């Protein structure tokens, strides 16, 4: 199938025309147009999602994995990063051209008792570095470490986390670290982690170092908005106070991170799948400029992952909108057209 598309591309804001042929974008013109006008973006990205399961008490299921990935795709999310799962993502999913492209991180790696029971791979401190390398190799480039859990529980010690990060970097792979305590966030940054997932209670004094070493922040507002809403309805407790304080401070962390030059990326963490427009809205409310917030779910995320955008010869993965989403970010929830690998989804 050969067809053309023309419109204003983001982030460069240029009027461009492409021909889609053999699953690739080519600069040029075509008489058969899918879209003539509008705003063309590289396919959307969810940088933190866990398809295949509906929650900690729900077993991973191949059917759910396909359905969740299709929900992402049908919302214009054509690339996902899966930072941890109960199982390694099965080979059929990344190889299916009808599903979003996947960057996975194997199984969660967690100290015993510091994650949802049975929901990851429990490892001791002595096992962490080898396990991190094993998961990164199996996943094809990423591993995910649960660096901390609830207040009062020990974080992965700095020297242990540093050794694990170094071991993974030695094989050319990257490390995402779950952080929601001040100590956990500190250890992750000092260890040289590639991404901080969540970042509640984060020490702002670490942001300059985080920016200098290229550590990204994926705050996952979407899931913590739900957690905070449930906490407000619960009985008073130290854990409830801690959660609500972390939620209240998260917008300030994200805003300060952006101002310090940290790359902030968009990830939802939870169902409903394909809900990245909501996360972008939270980033805007936190104080990110709308163009930065939209980029966090599209071109910036792709560049950070080493994936191409709207380039001649790149895979034809793009979305088209009637309005400029950097002016009206809510329009991200309503793409006019979605093209994945040159195939028209919508």
JSON list of N, CA and C in Angstrom, two decimals, residues 143-208:
[
{"chain": "A", "resi": 143, "resn": "UNK", "atom": "N", "xyz": [16.81, -3.21, 32.34]},
{"chain": "A", "resi": 143, "resn": "UNK", "atom": "CA", "xyz": [16.34, -3.94, 33.51]},
{"chain": "A", "resi": 143, "resn": "UNK", "atom": "C", "xyz": [15.69, -2.94, 34.45]},
{"chain": "A", "resi": 144, "resn": "UNK", "atom": "N", "xyz": [14.92, -3.45, 35.39]},
{"chain": "A", "resi": 144, "resn": "UNK", "atom": "CA", "xyz": [14.19, -2.59, 36.33]},
{"chain": "A", "resi": 144, "resn": "UNK", "atom": "C", "xyz": [14.46, -3.08, 37.74]},
{"chain": "A", "resi": 145, "resn": "UNK", "atom": "N", "xyz": [14.93, -2.17, 38.59]},
{"chain": "A", "resi": 145, "resn": "UNK", "atom": "CA", "xyz": [15.23, -2.49, 39.99]},
{"chain": "A", "resi": 145, "resn": "UNK", "atom": "C", "xyz": [14.28, -1.72, 40.89]},
{"chain": "A", "resi": 146, "resn": "UNK", "atom": "N", "xyz": [13.69, -2.39, 41.84]},
{"chain": "A", "resi": 146, "resn": "UNK", "atom": "CA", "xyz": [12.87, -1.73, 42.86]},
{"chain": "A", "resi": 146, "resn": "UNK", "atom": "C", "xyz": [13.84, -1.19, 43.91]},
{"chain": "A", "resi": 147, "resn": "UNK", "atom": "N", "xyz": [14.15, 0.09, 43.81]},
{"chain": "A", "resi": 147, "resn": "UNK", "atom": "CA", "xyz": [15.18, 0.68, 44.66]},
{"chain": "A", "resi": 147, "resn": "UNK", "atom": "C", "xyz": [14.74, 0.97, 46.07]},
{"chain": "A", "resi": 148, "resn": "UNK", "atom": "N", "xyz": [13.42, 1.11, 46.25]},
{"chain": "A", "resi": 148, "resn": "UNK", "atom": "CA", "xyz": [12.87, 1.35, 47.59]},
{"chain": "A", "resi": 148, "resn": "UNK", "atom": "C", "xyz": [11.42, 0.92, 47.57]},
{"chain": "A", "resi": 149, "resn": "UNK", "atom": "N", "xyz": [10.77, 1.01, 48.71]},
{"chain": "A", "resi": 149, "resn": "UNK", "atom": "CA", "xyz": [9.36, 0.64, 48.77]},
{"chain": "A", "resi": 149, "resn": "UNK", "atom": "C", "xyz": [8.66, 1.63, 49.69]},
{"chain": "A", "resi": 150, "resn": "UNK", "atom": "N", "xyz": [8.15, 1.21, 50.80]},
{"chain": "A", "resi": 150, "resn": "UNK", "atom": "CA", "xyz": [7.42, 2.11, 51.68]},
{"chain": "A", "resi": 150, "resn": "UNK", "atom": "C", "xyz": [8.34, 2.70, 52.72]},
{"chain": "A", "resi": 151, "resn": "UNK", "atom": "N", "xyz": [7.93, 3.80, 53.37]},
{"chain": "A", "resi": 151, "resn": "UNK", "atom": "CA", "xyz": [8.78, 4.40, 54.39]},
{"chain": "A", "resi": 151, "resn": "UNK", "atom": "C", "xyz": [9.04, 3.43, 55.53]},
{"chain": "A", "resi": 152, "resn": "UNK", "atom": "N", "xyz": [10.25, 3.49, 56.07]},
{"chain": "A", "resi": 152, "resn": "UNK", "atom": "CA", "xyz": [10.62, 2.59, 57.14]},
{"chain": "A", "resi": 152, "resn": "UNK", "atom": "C", "xyz": [11.24, 1.31, 56.66]},
{"chain": "A", "resi": 153, "resn": "UNK", "atom": "N", "xyz": [11.16, 1.03, 55.35]},
{"chain": "A", "resi": 153, "resn": "UNK", "atom": "CA", "xyz": [11.79, -0.15, 54.77]},
{"chain": "A", "resi": 153, "resn": "UNK", "atom": "C", "xyz": [13.09, 0.27, 54.10]},
{"chain": "A", "resi": 154, "resn": "UNK", "atom": "N", "xyz": [14.09, -0.54, 54.21]},
{"chain": "A", "resi": 154, "resn": "UNK", "atom": "CA", "xyz": [15.41, -0.19, 53.71]},
{"chain": "A", "resi": 154, "resn": "UNK", "atom": "C", "xyz": [15.42, -0.11, 52.18]},
{"chain": "A", "resi": 155, "resn": "UNK", "atom": "N", "xyz": [16.09, 0.91, 51.67]},
{"chain": "A", "resi": 155, "resn": "UNK", "atom": "CA", "xyz": [16.33, 0.99, 50.23]},
{"chain": "A", "resi": 155, "resn": "UNK", "atom": "C", "xyz": [17.49, 0.08, 49.86]},
{"chain": "A", "resi": 156, "resn": "UNK", "atom": "N", "xyz": [17.60, -0.22, 48.56]},
{"chain": "A", "resi": 156, "resn": "UNK", "atom": "CA", "xyz": [18.78, -0.96, 48.11]},
{"chain": "A", "resi": 156, "resn": "UNK", "atom": "C", "xyz": [20.00, -0.09, 48.42]},
{"chain": "A", "resi": 157, "resn": "UNK", "atom": "N", "xyz": [20.99, -0.61, 49.15]},
{"chain": "A", "resi": 157, "resn": "UNK", "atom": "CA", "xyz": [22.15, 0.20, 49.53]},
{"chain": "A", "resi": 157, "resn": "UNK", "atom": "C", "xyz": [22.86, 0.79, 48.32]},
{"chain": "A", "resi": 158, "resn": "UNK", "atom": "N", "xyz": [23.43, 1.97, 48.51]},
{"chain": "A", "resi": 158, "resn": "UNK", "atom": "CA", "xyz": [24.07, 2.68, 47.41]},
{"chain": "A", "resi": 158, "resn": "UNK", "atom": "C", "xyz": [25.15, 1.83, 46.74]},
{"chain": "A", "resi": 159, "resn": "UNK", "atom": "N", "xyz": [26.00, 1.18, 47.52]},
{"chain": "A", "resi": 159, "resn": "UNK", "atom": "CA", "xyz": [27.10, 0.42, 46.92]},
{"chain": "A", "resi": 159, "resn": "UNK", "atom": "C", "xyz": [26.58, -0.77, 46.12]},
{"chain": "A", "resi": 160, "resn": "UNK", "atom": "N", "xyz": [25.47, -1.37, 46.57]},
{"chain": "A", "resi": 160, "resn": "UNK", "atom": "CA", "xyz": [24.89, -2.51, 45.85]},
{"chain": "A", "resi": 160, "resn": "UNK", "atom": "C", "xyz": [24.26, -2.04, 44.55]},
{"chain": "A", "resi": 161, "resn": "UNK", "atom": "N", "xyz": [23.53, -0.93, 44.61]},
{"chain": "A", "resi": 161, "resn": "UNK", "atom": "CA", "xyz": [22.89, -0.40, 43.42]},
{"chain": "A", "resi": 161, "resn": "UNK", "atom": "C", "xyz": [23.93, 0.09, 42.41]},
{"chain": "A", "resi": 162, "resn": "UNK", "atom": "N", "xyz": [24.99, 0.72, 42.92]},
{"chain": "A", "resi": 162, "resn": "UNK", "atom": "CA", "xyz": [26.05, 1.21, 42.03]},
{"chain": "A", "resi": 162, "resn": "UNK", "atom": "C", "xyz": [26.69, 0.05, 41.27]},
{"chain": "A", "resi": 163, "resn": "UNK", "atom": "N", "xyz": [26.94, -1.05, 41.96]},
{"chain": "A", "resi": 163, "resn": "UNK", "atom": "CA", "xyz": [27.54, -2.21, 41.31]},
{"chain": "A", "resi": 163, "resn": "UNK", "atom": "C", "xyz": [26.62, -2.79, 40.24]},
{"chain": "A", "resi": 164, "resn": "UNK", "atom": "N", "xyz": [25.32, -2.83, 40.53]},
{"chain": "A", "resi": 164, "resn": "UNK", "atom": "CA", "xyz": [24.37, -3.37, 39.57]},
{"chain": "A", "resi": 164, "resn": "UNK", "atom": "C", "xyz": [24.28, -2.48, 38.33]},
{"chain": "A", "resi": 165, "resn": "UNK", "atom": "N", "xyz": [24.20, -1.17, 38.55]},
{"chain": "A", "resi": 165, "resn": "UNK", "atom": "CA", "xyz": [24.13, -0.24, 37.41]},
{"chain": "A", "resi": 165, "resn": "UNK", "atom": "C", "xyz": [25.39, -0.36, 36.56]},
{"chain": "A", "resi": 166, "resn": "UNK", "atom": "N", "xyz": [26.55, -0.41, 37.19]},
{"chain": "A", "resi": 166, "resn": "UNK", "atom": "CA", "xyz": [27.80, -0.52, 36.44]},
{"chain": "A", "resi": 166, "resn": "UNK", "atom": "C", "xyz": [27.85, -1.81, 35.63]},
{"chain": "A", "resi": 167, "resn": "UNK", "atom": "N", "xyz": [27.38, -2.90, 36.21]},
{"chain": "A", "resi": 167, "resn": "UNK", "atom": "CA", "xyz": [27.39, -4.19, 35.50]},
{"chain": "A", "resi": 167, "resn": "UNK", "atom": "C", "xyz": [26.48, -4.15, 34.27]},
{"chain": "A", "resi": 168, "resn": "UNK", "atom": "N", "xyz": [25.33, -3.52, 34.41]},
{"chain": "A", "resi": 168, "resn": "UNK", "atom": "CA", "xyz": [24.41, -3.42, 33.28]},
{"chain": "A", "resi": 168, "resn": "UNK", "atom": "C", "xyz": [24.98, -2.48, 32.21]},
{"chain": "A", "resi": 169, "resn": "UNK", "atom": "N", "xyz": [25.57, -1.37, 32.63]},
{"chain": "A", "resi": 169, "resn": "UNK", "atom": "CA", "xyz": [26.18, -0.46, 31.67]},
{"chain": "A", "resi": 169, "resn": "UNK", "atom": "C", "xyz": [27.32, -1.12, 30.93]},
{"chain": "A", "resi": 170, "resn": "UNK", "atom": "N", "xyz": [28.02, -2.02, 31.57]},
{"chain": "A", "resi": 170, "resn": "UNK", "atom": "CA", "xyz": [29.15, -2.70, 30.94]},
{"chain": "A", "resi": 170, "resn": "UNK", "atom": "C", "xyz": [28.72, -3.54, 29.74]},
{"chain": "A", "resi": 171, "resn": "UNK", "atom": "N", "xyz": [27.46, -3.97, 29.71]},
{"chain": "A", "resi": 171, "resn": "UNK", "atom": "CA", "xyz": [26.99, -4.75, 28.56]},
{"chain": "A", "resi": 171, "resn": "UNK", "atom": "C", "xyz": [26.19, -3.87, 27.59]},
{"chain": "A", "resi": 172, "resn": "UNK", "atom": "N", "xyz": [26.24, -2.55, 27.80]},
{"chain": "A", "resi": 172, "resn": "UNK", "atom": "CA", "xyz": [25.57, -1.63, 26.90]},
{"chain": "A", "resi": 172, "resn": "UNK", "atom": "C", "xyz": [24.08, -1.50, 27.12]},
{"chain": "A", "resi": 173, "resn": "UNK", "atom": "N", "xyz": [23.59, -1.90, 28.28]},
{"chain": "A", "resi": 173, "resn": "UNK", "atom": "CA", "xyz": [22.17, -1.83, 28.59]},
{"chain": "A", "resi": 173, "resn": "UNK", "atom": "C", "xyz": [21.90, -0.71, 29.61]},
{"chain": "A", "resi": 174, "resn": "UNK", "atom": "N", "xyz": [20.63, -0.53, 29.96]},
{"chain": "A", "resi": 174, "resn": "UNK", "atom": "CA", "xyz": [20.23, 0.60, 30.80]},
{"chain": "A", "resi": 174, "resn": "UNK", "atom": "C", "xyz": [19.39, 0.11, 31.98]},
{"chain": "A", "resi": 175, "resn": "UNK", "atom": "N", "xyz": [19.32, 0.97, 32.99]},
{"chain": "A", "resi": 175, "resn": "UNK", "atom": "CA", "xyz": [18.67, 0.60, 34.25]},
{"chain": "A", "resi": 175, "resn": "UNK", "atom": "C", "xyz": [17.61, 1.63, 34.63]},
{"chain": "A", "resi": 176, "resn": "UNK", "atom": "N", "xyz": [16.40, 1.15, 34.86]},
{"chain": "A", "resi": 176, "resn": "UNK", "atom": "CA", "xyz": [15.33, 1.96, 35.44]},
{"chain": "A", "resi": 176, "resn": "UNK", "atom": "C", "xyz": [15.20, 1.58, 36.90]},
{"chain": "A", "resi": 177, "resn": "UNK", "atom": "N", "xyz": [15.02, 2.58, 37.76]},
{"chain": "A", "resi": 177, "resn": "UNK", "atom": "CA", "xyz": [14.91, 2.31, 39.19]},
{"chain": "A", "resi": 177, "resn": "UNK", "atom": "C", "xyz": [13.62, 2.92, 39.73]},
{"chain": "A", "resi": 178, "resn": "UNK", "atom": "N", "xyz": [12.84, 2.09, 40.40]},
{"chain": "A", "resi": 178, "resn": "UNK", "atom": "CA", "xyz": [11.64, 2.54, 41.11]},
{"chain": "A", "resi": 178, "resn": "UNK", "atom": "C", "xyz": [12.07, 3.30, 42.35]},
{"chain": "A", "resi": 179, "resn": "UNK", "atom": "N", "xyz": [11.63, 4.56, 42.46]},
{"chain": "A", "resi": 179, "resn": "UNK", "atom": "CA", "xyz": [12.02, 5.41, 43.59]},
{"chain": "A", "resi": 179, "resn": "UNK", "atom": "C", "xyz": [10.81, 6.19, 44.08]},
{"chain": "A", "resi": 180, "resn": "UNK", "atom": "N", "xyz": [10.48, 6.06, 45.36]},
{"chain": "A", "resi": 180, "resn": "UNK", "atom": "CA", "xyz": [9.41, 6.88, 45.93]},
{"chain": "A", "resi": 180, "resn": "UNK", "atom": "C", "xyz": [9.73, 7.31, 47.36]},
{"chain": "A", "resi": 181, "resn": "UNK", "atom": "N", "xyz": [11.00, 7.16, 47.75]},
{"chain": "A", "resi": 181, "resn": "UNK", "atom": "CA", "xyz": [11.48, 7.74, 49.02]},
{"chain": "A", "resi": 181, "resn": "UNK", "atom": "C", "xyz": [12.68, 8.60, 48.71]},
{"chain": "A", "resi": 182, "resn": "UNK", "atom": "N", "xyz": [12.99, 9.51, 49.62]},
{"chain": "A", "resi": 182, "resn": "UNK", "atom": "CA", "xyz": [14.15, 10.38, 49.42]},
{"chain": "A", "resi": 182, "resn": "UNK", "atom": "C", "xyz": [15.44, 9.57, 49.32]},
{"chain": "A", "resi": 183, "resn": "UNK", "atom": "N", "xyz": [15.59, 8.56, 50.17]},
{"chain": "A", "resi": 183, "resn": "UNK", "atom": "CA", "xyz": [16.81, 7.75, 50.14]},
{"chain": "A", "resi": 183, "resn": "UNK", "atom": "C", "xyz": [16.90, 6.95, 48.85]},
{"chain": "A", "resi": 184, "resn": "UNK", "atom": "N", "xyz": [15.79, 6.38, 48.43]},
{"chain": "A", "resi": 184, "resn": "UNK", "atom": "CA", "xyz": [15.80, 5.60, 47.20]},
{"chain": "A", "resi": 184, "resn": "UNK", "atom": "C", "xyz": [16.16, 6.44, 46.00]},
{"chain": "A", "resi": 185, "resn": "UNK", "atom": "N", "xyz": [15.60, 7.65, 45.92]},
{"chain": "A", "resi": 185, "resn": "UNK", "atom": "CA", "xyz": [15.93, 8.54, 44.82]},
{"chain": "A", "resi": 185, "resn": "UNK", "atom": "C", "xyz": [17.38, 8.97, 44.84]},
{"chain": "A", "resi": 186, "resn": "UNK", "atom": "N", "xyz": [17.88, 9.26, 46.03]},
{"chain": "A", "resi": 186, "resn": "UNK", "atom": "CA", "xyz": [19.29, 9.66, 46.16]},
{"chain": "A", "resi": 186, "resn": "UNK", "atom": "C", "xyz": [20.20, 8.54, 45.69]},
{"chain": "A", "resi": 187, "resn": "UNK", "atom": "N", "xyz": [19.96, 7.33, 46.16]},
{"chain": "A", "resi": 187, "resn": "UNK", "atom": "CA", "xyz": [20.82, 6.22, 45.79]},
{"chain": "A", "resi": 187, "resn": "UNK", "atom": "C", "xyz": [20.79, 5.97, 44.28]},
{"chain": "A", "resi": 188, "resn": "UNK", "atom": "N", "xyz": [19.61, 6.08, 43.67]},
{"chain": "A", "resi": 188, "resn": "UNK", "atom": "CA", "xyz": [19.50, 5.83, 42.24]},
{"chain": "A", "resi": 188, "resn": "UNK", "atom": "C", "xyz": [20.31, 6.84, 41.43]},
{"chain": "A", "resi": 189, "resn": "UNK", "atom": "N", "xyz": [20.22, 8.10, 41.81]},
{"chain": "A", "resi": 189, "resn": "UNK", "atom": "CA", "xyz": [20.97, 9.13, 41.08]},
{"chain": "A", "resi": 189, "resn": "UNK", "atom": "C", "xyz": [22.47, 8.94, 41.29]},
{"chain": "A", "resi": 190, "resn": "UNK", "atom": "N", "xyz": [22.89, 8.75, 42.52]},
{"chain": "A", "resi": 190, "resn": "UNK", "atom": "CA", "xyz": [24.33, 8.59, 42.80]},
{"chain": "A", "resi": 190, "resn": "UNK", "atom": "C", "xyz": [24.88, 7.32, 42.16]},
{"chain": "A", "resi": 191, "resn": "UNK", "atom": "N", "xyz": [24.03, 6.30, 41.98]},
{"chain": "A", "resi": 191, "resn": "UNK", "atom": "CA", "xyz": [24.47, 5.06, 41.35]},
{"chain": "A", "resi": 191, "resn": "UNK", "atom": "C", "xyz": [24.56, 5.18, 39.83]},
{"chain": "A", "resi": 192, "resn": "UNK", "atom": "N", "xyz": [23.99, 6.26, 39.28]},
{"chain": "A", "resi": 192, "resn": "UNK", "atom": "CA", "xyz": [24.05, 6.47, 37.84]},
{"chain": "A", "resi": 192, "resn": "UNK", "atom": "C", "xyz": [22.94, 5.81, 37.06]},
{"chain": "A", "resi": 193, "resn": "UNK", "atom": "N", "xyz": [21.78, 5.60, 37.69]},
{"chain": "A", "resi": 193, "resn": "UNK", "atom": "CA", "xyz": [20.64, 4.99, 37.00]},
{"chain": "A", "resi": 193, "resn": "UNK", "atom": "C", "xyz": [20.25, 5.82, 35.78]},
{"chain": "A", "resi": 194, "resn": "UNK", "atom": "N", "xyz": [19.69, 5.16, 34.79]},
{"chain": "A", "resi": 194, "resn": "UNK", "atom": "CA", "xyz": [19.30, 5.85, 33.56]},
{"chain": "A", "resi": 194, "resn": "UNK", "atom": "C", "xyz": [17.94, 6.53, 33.68]},
{"chain": "A", "resi": 195, "resn": "UNK", "atom": "N", "xyz": [17.08, 5.98, 34.51]},
{"chain": "A", "resi": 195, "resn": "UNK", "atom": "CA", "xyz": [15.79, 6.64, 34.71]},
{"chain": "A", "resi": 195, "resn": "UNK", "atom": "C", "xyz": [15.30, 6.43, 36.13]},
{"chain": "A", "resi": 196, "resn": "UNK", "atom": "N", "xyz": [14.66, 7.47, 36.64]},
{"chain": "A", "resi": 196, "resn": "UNK", "atom": "CA", "xyz": [13.97, 7.43, 37.93]},
{"chain": "A", "resi": 196, "resn": "UNK", "atom": "C", "xyz": [12.49, 7.28, 37.64]},
{"chain": "A", "resi": 197, "resn": "UNK", "atom": "N", "xyz": [11.91, 6.20, 38.13]},
{"chain": "A", "resi": 197, "resn": "UNK", "atom": "CA", "xyz": [10.49, 5.97, 37.93]},
{"chain": "A", "resi": 197, "resn": "UNK", "atom": "C", "xyz": [9.73, 6.44, 39.17]},
{"chain": "A", "resi": 198, "resn": "UNK", "atom": "N", "xyz": [8.86, 7.40, 38.99]},
{"chain": "A", "resi": 198, "resn": "UNK", "atom": "CA", "xyz": [7.98, 8.00, 40.00]},
{"chain": "A", "resi": 198, "resn": "UNK", "atom": "C", "xyz": [8.63, 9.24, 40.63]},
{"chain": "A", "resi": 199, "resn": "UNK", "atom": "N", "xyz": [9.58, 9.12, 41.53]},
{"chain": "A", "resi": 199, "resn": "UNK", "atom": "CA", "xyz": [10.30, 10.28, 42.03]},
{"chain": "A", "resi": 199, "resn": "UNK", "atom": "C", "xyz": [9.60, 11.06, 43.14]},
{"chain": "A", "resi": 200, "resn": "UNK", "atom": "N", "xyz": [8.66, 10.46, 43.83]},
{"chain": "A", "resi": 200, "resn": "UNK", "atom": "CA", "xyz": [8.06, 11.14, 44.98]},
{"chain": "A", "resi": 200, "resn": "UNK", "atom": "C", "xyz": [9.13, 11.36, 46.06]},
{"chain": "A", "resi": 201, "resn": "UNK", "atom": "N", "xyz": [8.96, 12.42, 46.83]},
{"chain": "A", "resi": 201, "resn": "UNK", "atom": "CA", "xyz": [9.84, 12.75, 47.95]},
{"chain": "A", "resi": 201, "resn": "UNK", "atom": "C", "xyz": [11.29, 12.96, 47.49]},
{"chain": "A", "resi": 202, "resn": "UNK", "atom": "N", "xyz": [11.46, 13.37, 46.25]},
{"chain": "A", "resi": 202, "resn": "UNK", "atom": "CA", "xyz": [12.79, 13.48, 45.68]},
{"chain": "A", "resi": 202, "resn": "UNK", "atom": "C", "xyz": [13.53, 14.71, 46.22]},
{"chain": "A", "resi": 203, "resn": "UNK", "atom": "N", "xyz": [14.82, 14.55, 46.46]},
{"chain": "A", "resi": 203, "resn": "UNK", "atom": "CA", "xyz": [15.67, 15.64, 46.96]},
{"chain": "A", "resi": 203, "resn": "UNK", "atom": "C", "xyz": [16.09, 16.51, 45.78]},
{"chain": "A", "resi": 204, "resn": "UNK", "atom": "N", "xyz": [15.61, 17.75, 45.75]},
{"chain": "A", "resi": 204, "resn": "UNK", "atom": "CA", "xyz": [15.87, 18.64, 44.62]},
{"chain": "A", "resi": 204, "resn": "UNK", "atom": "C", "xyz": [17.35, 18.98, 44.47]},
{"chain": "A", "resi": 205, "resn": "UNK", "atom": "N", "xyz": [18.12, 18.80, 45.51]},
{"chain": "A", "resi": 205, "resn": "UNK", "atom": "CA", "xyz": [19.55, 19.08, 45.43]},
{"chain": "A", "resi": 205, "resn": "UNK", "atom": "C", "xyz": [20.27, 18.14, 44.48]},
{"chain": "A", "resi": 206, "resn": "UNK", "atom": "N", "xyz": [19.62, 17.03, 44.11]},
{"chain": "A", "resi": 206, "resn": "UNK", "atom": "CA", "xyz": [20.23, 16.05, 43.21]},
{"chain": "A", "resi": 206, "resn": "UNK", "atom": "C", "xyz": [19.95, 16.33, 41.74]},
{"chain": "A", "resi": 207, "resn": "UNK", "atom": "N", "xyz": [19.12, 17.32, 41.43]},
{"chain": "A", "resi": 207, "resn": "UNK", "atom": "CA", "xyz": [18.68, 17.51, 40.06]},
{"chain": "A", "resi": 207, "resn": "UNK", "atom": "C", "xyz": [19.81, 17.91, 39.12]},
{"chain": "A", "resi": 208, "resn": "UNK", "atom": "N", "xyz": [20.73, 18.74, 39.56]},
{"chain": "A", "resi": 208, "resn": "UNK", "atom": "CA", "xyz": [21.83, 19.13, 38.68]},
{"chain": "A", "resi": 208, "resn": "UNK", "atom": "C", "xyz": [22.67, 17.92, 38.29]}
]
